[in-house]
Amino acid sequence: MASDLFVSRGGDKLQAAIGNWKLDLGNLVVLDVGSSTGGFVDCLLQNGAGKVYALDTSYGELAWKLRNDPRVVVMERTNILWIPDQDPTGRRVVRDDIGKVDIVTIDAGWTKLELVLPIVKKFLKPNGKIIALLKPHYETEKRNLVKGVVPSELVEQIKNQVLQNIQVLGFKVEKIVDSPILGGAGNQEYLLLIAIS
């Protein structure tokens, strides 16, 4: 779905978190995991990020204006879970392709946060932060969904379990805010500000 300010609604979600938490992204280096069309990437750039690594498993989805922006390093056909291993296309992806970043943003769709976080931790500079979109409908078992939607009585339980899992992995959730926009099927989502504990 479209956004008035960004190339996709993801930008509106991230902007709500940046504004709520009063984050200053000026000249920071960011790794965006699950870029897709580039809503997060667009938002990061509009908030002053100096460089954004746009990483996604897809090919050709990133908006034209972003793939031609000199501040964006396009990393298509790349699954964060396979770094630094060889991906299915045969390309060797190593951590040196990215280096250390100030912030990692995550909207990884079908991939649970507890799988992504230990990997992106390797890319963070000391005192770096992670902004992650928590989507309860992707974190729970499919049997809990009703036409793709998590029943309201389960949302809080799933969210709390994910937060607990994150803590067990050695991270600290410093802040949390409701996404201003529901997920595609009408699911409540949350944005988390995460630090390494």
Coordinates of C-alpha atoms in Angstrom, one line a residue:
M1 CA 0.0 0.0 0.0
A2 CA 1.1 3.5 -0.7
S3 CA 2.3 6.3 1.6
D4 CA 2.2 10.0 1.1
L5 CA 5.7 10.5 2.4
F6 CA 7.7 7.4 1.6
V7 CA 7.9 4.7 -1.2
S8 CA 5.8 2.3 1.0
R9 CA 3.9 2.2 4.3
G10 CA 6.9 0.8 6.1
G11 CA 8.3 4.3 6.1
D12 CA 5.3 5.6 8.0
K13 CA 5.8 2.9 10.6
L14 CA 9.5 3.7 11.1
Q15 CA 8.9 7.4 11.1
A16 CA 6.5 7.0 14.0
A17 CA 9.2 5.3 16.1
I18 CA 11.9 7.8 15.1
G19 CA 9.6 10.7 16.1
N20 CA 8.4 9.0 19.3
W21 CA 11.9 8.2 20.5
K22 CA 13.4 11.5 19.1
L23 CA 16.3 9.6 17.4
D24 CA 18.9 11.6 15.5
L25 CA 20.1 9.6 12.4
G26 CA 22.3 12.3 11.0
N27 CA 25.1 10.8 8.9
L28 CA 24.7 7.4 10.6
V29 CA 25.4 4.1 8.7
V30 CA 22.5 1.7 8.7
L31 CA 21.9 -1.9 7.7
D32 CA 18.2 -2.4 6.7
V33 CA 17.2 -6.0 6.8
G34 CA 14.2 -6.9 4.6
S35 CA 14.2 -3.7 2.5
S36 CA 11.6 -4.8 -0.1
T37 CA 10.3 -1.7 -1.8
G38 CA 12.3 0.5 0.6
G39 CA 9.9 2.2 3.0
F40 CA 12.4 1.9 5.8
V41 CA 15.3 3.0 3.5
D42 CA 13.4 6.0 2.3
C43 CA 12.6 7.0 5.9
L44 CA 16.1 6.6 7.0
L45 CA 17.5 8.8 4.2
Q46 CA 14.9 11.5 4.8
N47 CA 15.9 11.5 8.5
G48 CA 19.6 12.1 7.5
A49 CA 21.2 8.7 7.4
G50 CA 24.5 8.9 5.6
K51 CA 24.6 5.4 4.2
V52 CA 22.1 2.6 4.1
Y53 CA 22.8 -1.1 3.1
A54 CA 19.5 -2.3 1.7
L55 CA 19.4 -6.0 2.1
D56 CA 16.6 -8.3 0.8
T57 CA 16.1 -11.8 -0.6
S58 CA 14.1 -10.4 -3.5
Y59 CA 15.4 -8.9 -6.8
G60 CA 14.2 -5.7 -8.4
E61 CA 11.8 -4.7 -5.7
L62 CA 13.7 -1.7 -4.3
A63 CA 12.2 1.6 -5.6
W64 CA 14.0 3.1 -8.5
K65 CA 14.8 6.4 -6.7
L66 CA 16.4 4.5 -3.9
R67 CA 18.5 2.1 -6.0
N68 CA 19.9 5.2 -7.8
D69 CA 20.7 7.1 -4.6
P70 CA 24.4 7.2 -4.0
R71 CA 23.8 6.7 -0.2
V72 CA 22.2 3.3 -0.8
V73 CA 24.2 0.1 -1.2
V74 CA 21.8 -2.4 -2.8
M75 CA 22.2 -6.0 -1.6
E76 CA 19.5 -8.0 -3.4
R77 CA 19.1 -11.8 -3.5
T78 CA 20.7 -11.8 0.0
N79 CA 19.3 -13.6 3.0
I80 CA 20.6 -12.3 6.3
L81 CA 20.4 -15.8 7.7
W82 CA 22.9 -17.1 5.2
I83 CA 25.6 -14.5 5.9
P84 CA 28.5 -15.1 5.9
D85 CA 27.8 -18.4 4.1
Q86 CA 27.3 -18.9 0.4
D87 CA 23.8 -18.0 -0.8
P88 CA 21.8 -20.1 -3.4
T89 CA 22.9 -17.9 -6.3
G90 CA 26.5 -19.0 -5.6
R91 CA 27.7 -15.6 -4.5
R92 CA 29.9 -15.5 -1.5
V93 CA 28.5 -13.0 1.0
V94 CA 30.9 -12.0 3.8
R95 CA 30.6 -9.6 6.6
D96 CA 33.3 -7.4 5.0
D97 CA 30.6 -6.5 2.4
I98 CA 28.9 -4.4 5.0
G99 CA 31.3 -3.7 7.9
K100 CA 30.2 -2.1 11.1
V101 CA 27.0 0.0 11.3
D102 CA 25.5 2.4 13.8
I103 CA 21.9 1.1 13.5
V104 CA 20.2 -2.0 12.1
T105 CA 16.6 -1.8 11.1
I106 CA 14.6 -5.0 10.6
D107 CA 11.3 -5.8 8.8
A108 CA 12.0 -9.3 7.8
G109 CA 8.5 -10.6 7.2
W110 CA 8.3 -14.3 7.6
T111 CA 11.5 -14.6 9.6
K112 CA 11.3 -14.5 13.4
L113 CA 13.3 -11.9 15.2
E114 CA 15.0 -14.4 17.4
L115 CA 16.7 -15.8 14.3
V116 CA 17.8 -12.5 12.8
L117 CA 19.0 -10.7 16.0
P118 CA 22.1 -12.9 16.7
I119 CA 23.3 -12.4 13.2
V120 CA 22.8 -8.6 12.9
K121 CA 24.5 -8.2 16.3
K122 CA 27.8 -9.0 14.5
F123 CA 27.4 -5.9 12.3
L124 CA 26.8 -3.4 15.1
K125 CA 29.3 -0.9 16.4
P126 CA 29.7 -0.7 20.1
N127 CA 26.6 1.0 21.6
G128 CA 24.8 0.5 18.3
K129 CA 21.0 0.1 18.3
I130 CA 18.5 -2.1 16.5
I131 CA 15.0 -0.9 15.4
A132 CA 12.9 -4.0 14.8
L133 CA 9.3 -4.3 13.6
L134 CA 7.6 -7.0 15.7
K135 CA 4.8 -8.7 13.7
P136 CA 2.9 -11.1 16.0
H137 CA 1.3 -12.9 13.0
Y138 CA 4.8 -13.9 11.8
E139 CA 6.0 -14.8 15.3
T140 CA 3.3 -17.3 16.2
E141 CA 2.2 -20.7 14.9
K142 CA -0.1 -20.7 11.8
R143 CA -2.7 -22.6 13.8
N144 CA -3.2 -19.4 15.9
L145 CA -4.2 -17.3 12.9
V146 CA -7.8 -16.7 11.8
K147 CA -7.7 -15.8 8.1
G148 CA -4.1 -14.5 8.6
V149 CA -4.9 -12.4 11.7
V150 CA -3.9 -13.0 15.2
P151 CA -7.0 -12.9 17.5
S152 CA -6.8 -9.9 19.8
E153 CA -6.7 -12.0 22.9
L154 CA -3.4 -13.6 21.8
V155 CA -1.6 -10.5 20.6
E156 CA -0.2 -9.4 24.0
Q157 CA 0.8 -13.0 24.9
I158 CA 2.7 -13.4 21.6
K159 CA 4.4 -10.0 22.0
N160 CA 5.5 -10.8 25.6
Q161 CA 6.9 -14.1 24.5
V162 CA 9.0 -12.5 21.8
L163 CA 10.2 -9.8 24.2
Q164 CA 11.3 -12.6 26.6
N165 CA 13.0 -14.5 23.8
I166 CA 14.9 -11.4 22.9
Q167 CA 16.1 -10.9 26.4
V168 CA 17.3 -14.5 26.7
L169 CA 19.4 -13.9 23.6
G170 CA 21.3 -11.1 25.4
F171 CA 19.5 -8.1 24.1
K172 CA 17.6 -5.4 26.0
V173 CA 14.4 -3.9 24.7
E174 CA 14.8 -0.2 25.6
K175 CA 11.6 1.1 24.1
I176 CA 8.4 -0.1 22.4
V177 CA 5.7 1.7 20.5
D178 CA 2.6 0.5 18.7
S179 CA 2.9 0.8 14.9
P180 CA 0.6 3.6 13.7
I181 CA -0.5 1.3 10.8
L182 CA -1.9 -2.2 11.1
G183 CA -0.3 -5.0 9.0
G184 CA -1.8 -5.9 5.6
A185 CA -4.4 -8.3 7.0
G186 CA -5.2 -6.0 10.0
N187 CA -2.7 -7.2 12.5
Q188 CA -1.3 -5.1 15.3
E189 CA 2.4 -4.5 15.0
Y190 CA 5.1 -3.0 17.3
L191 CA 8.4 -1.2 16.8
L192 CA 11.2 -2.1 19.3
L193 CA 14.3 -0.2 20.1
I194 CA 16.9 -2.8 21.1
A195 CA 20.4 -2.7 22.5
I196 CA 22.9 -5.4 23.3
S197 CA 22.8 -6.0 27.0

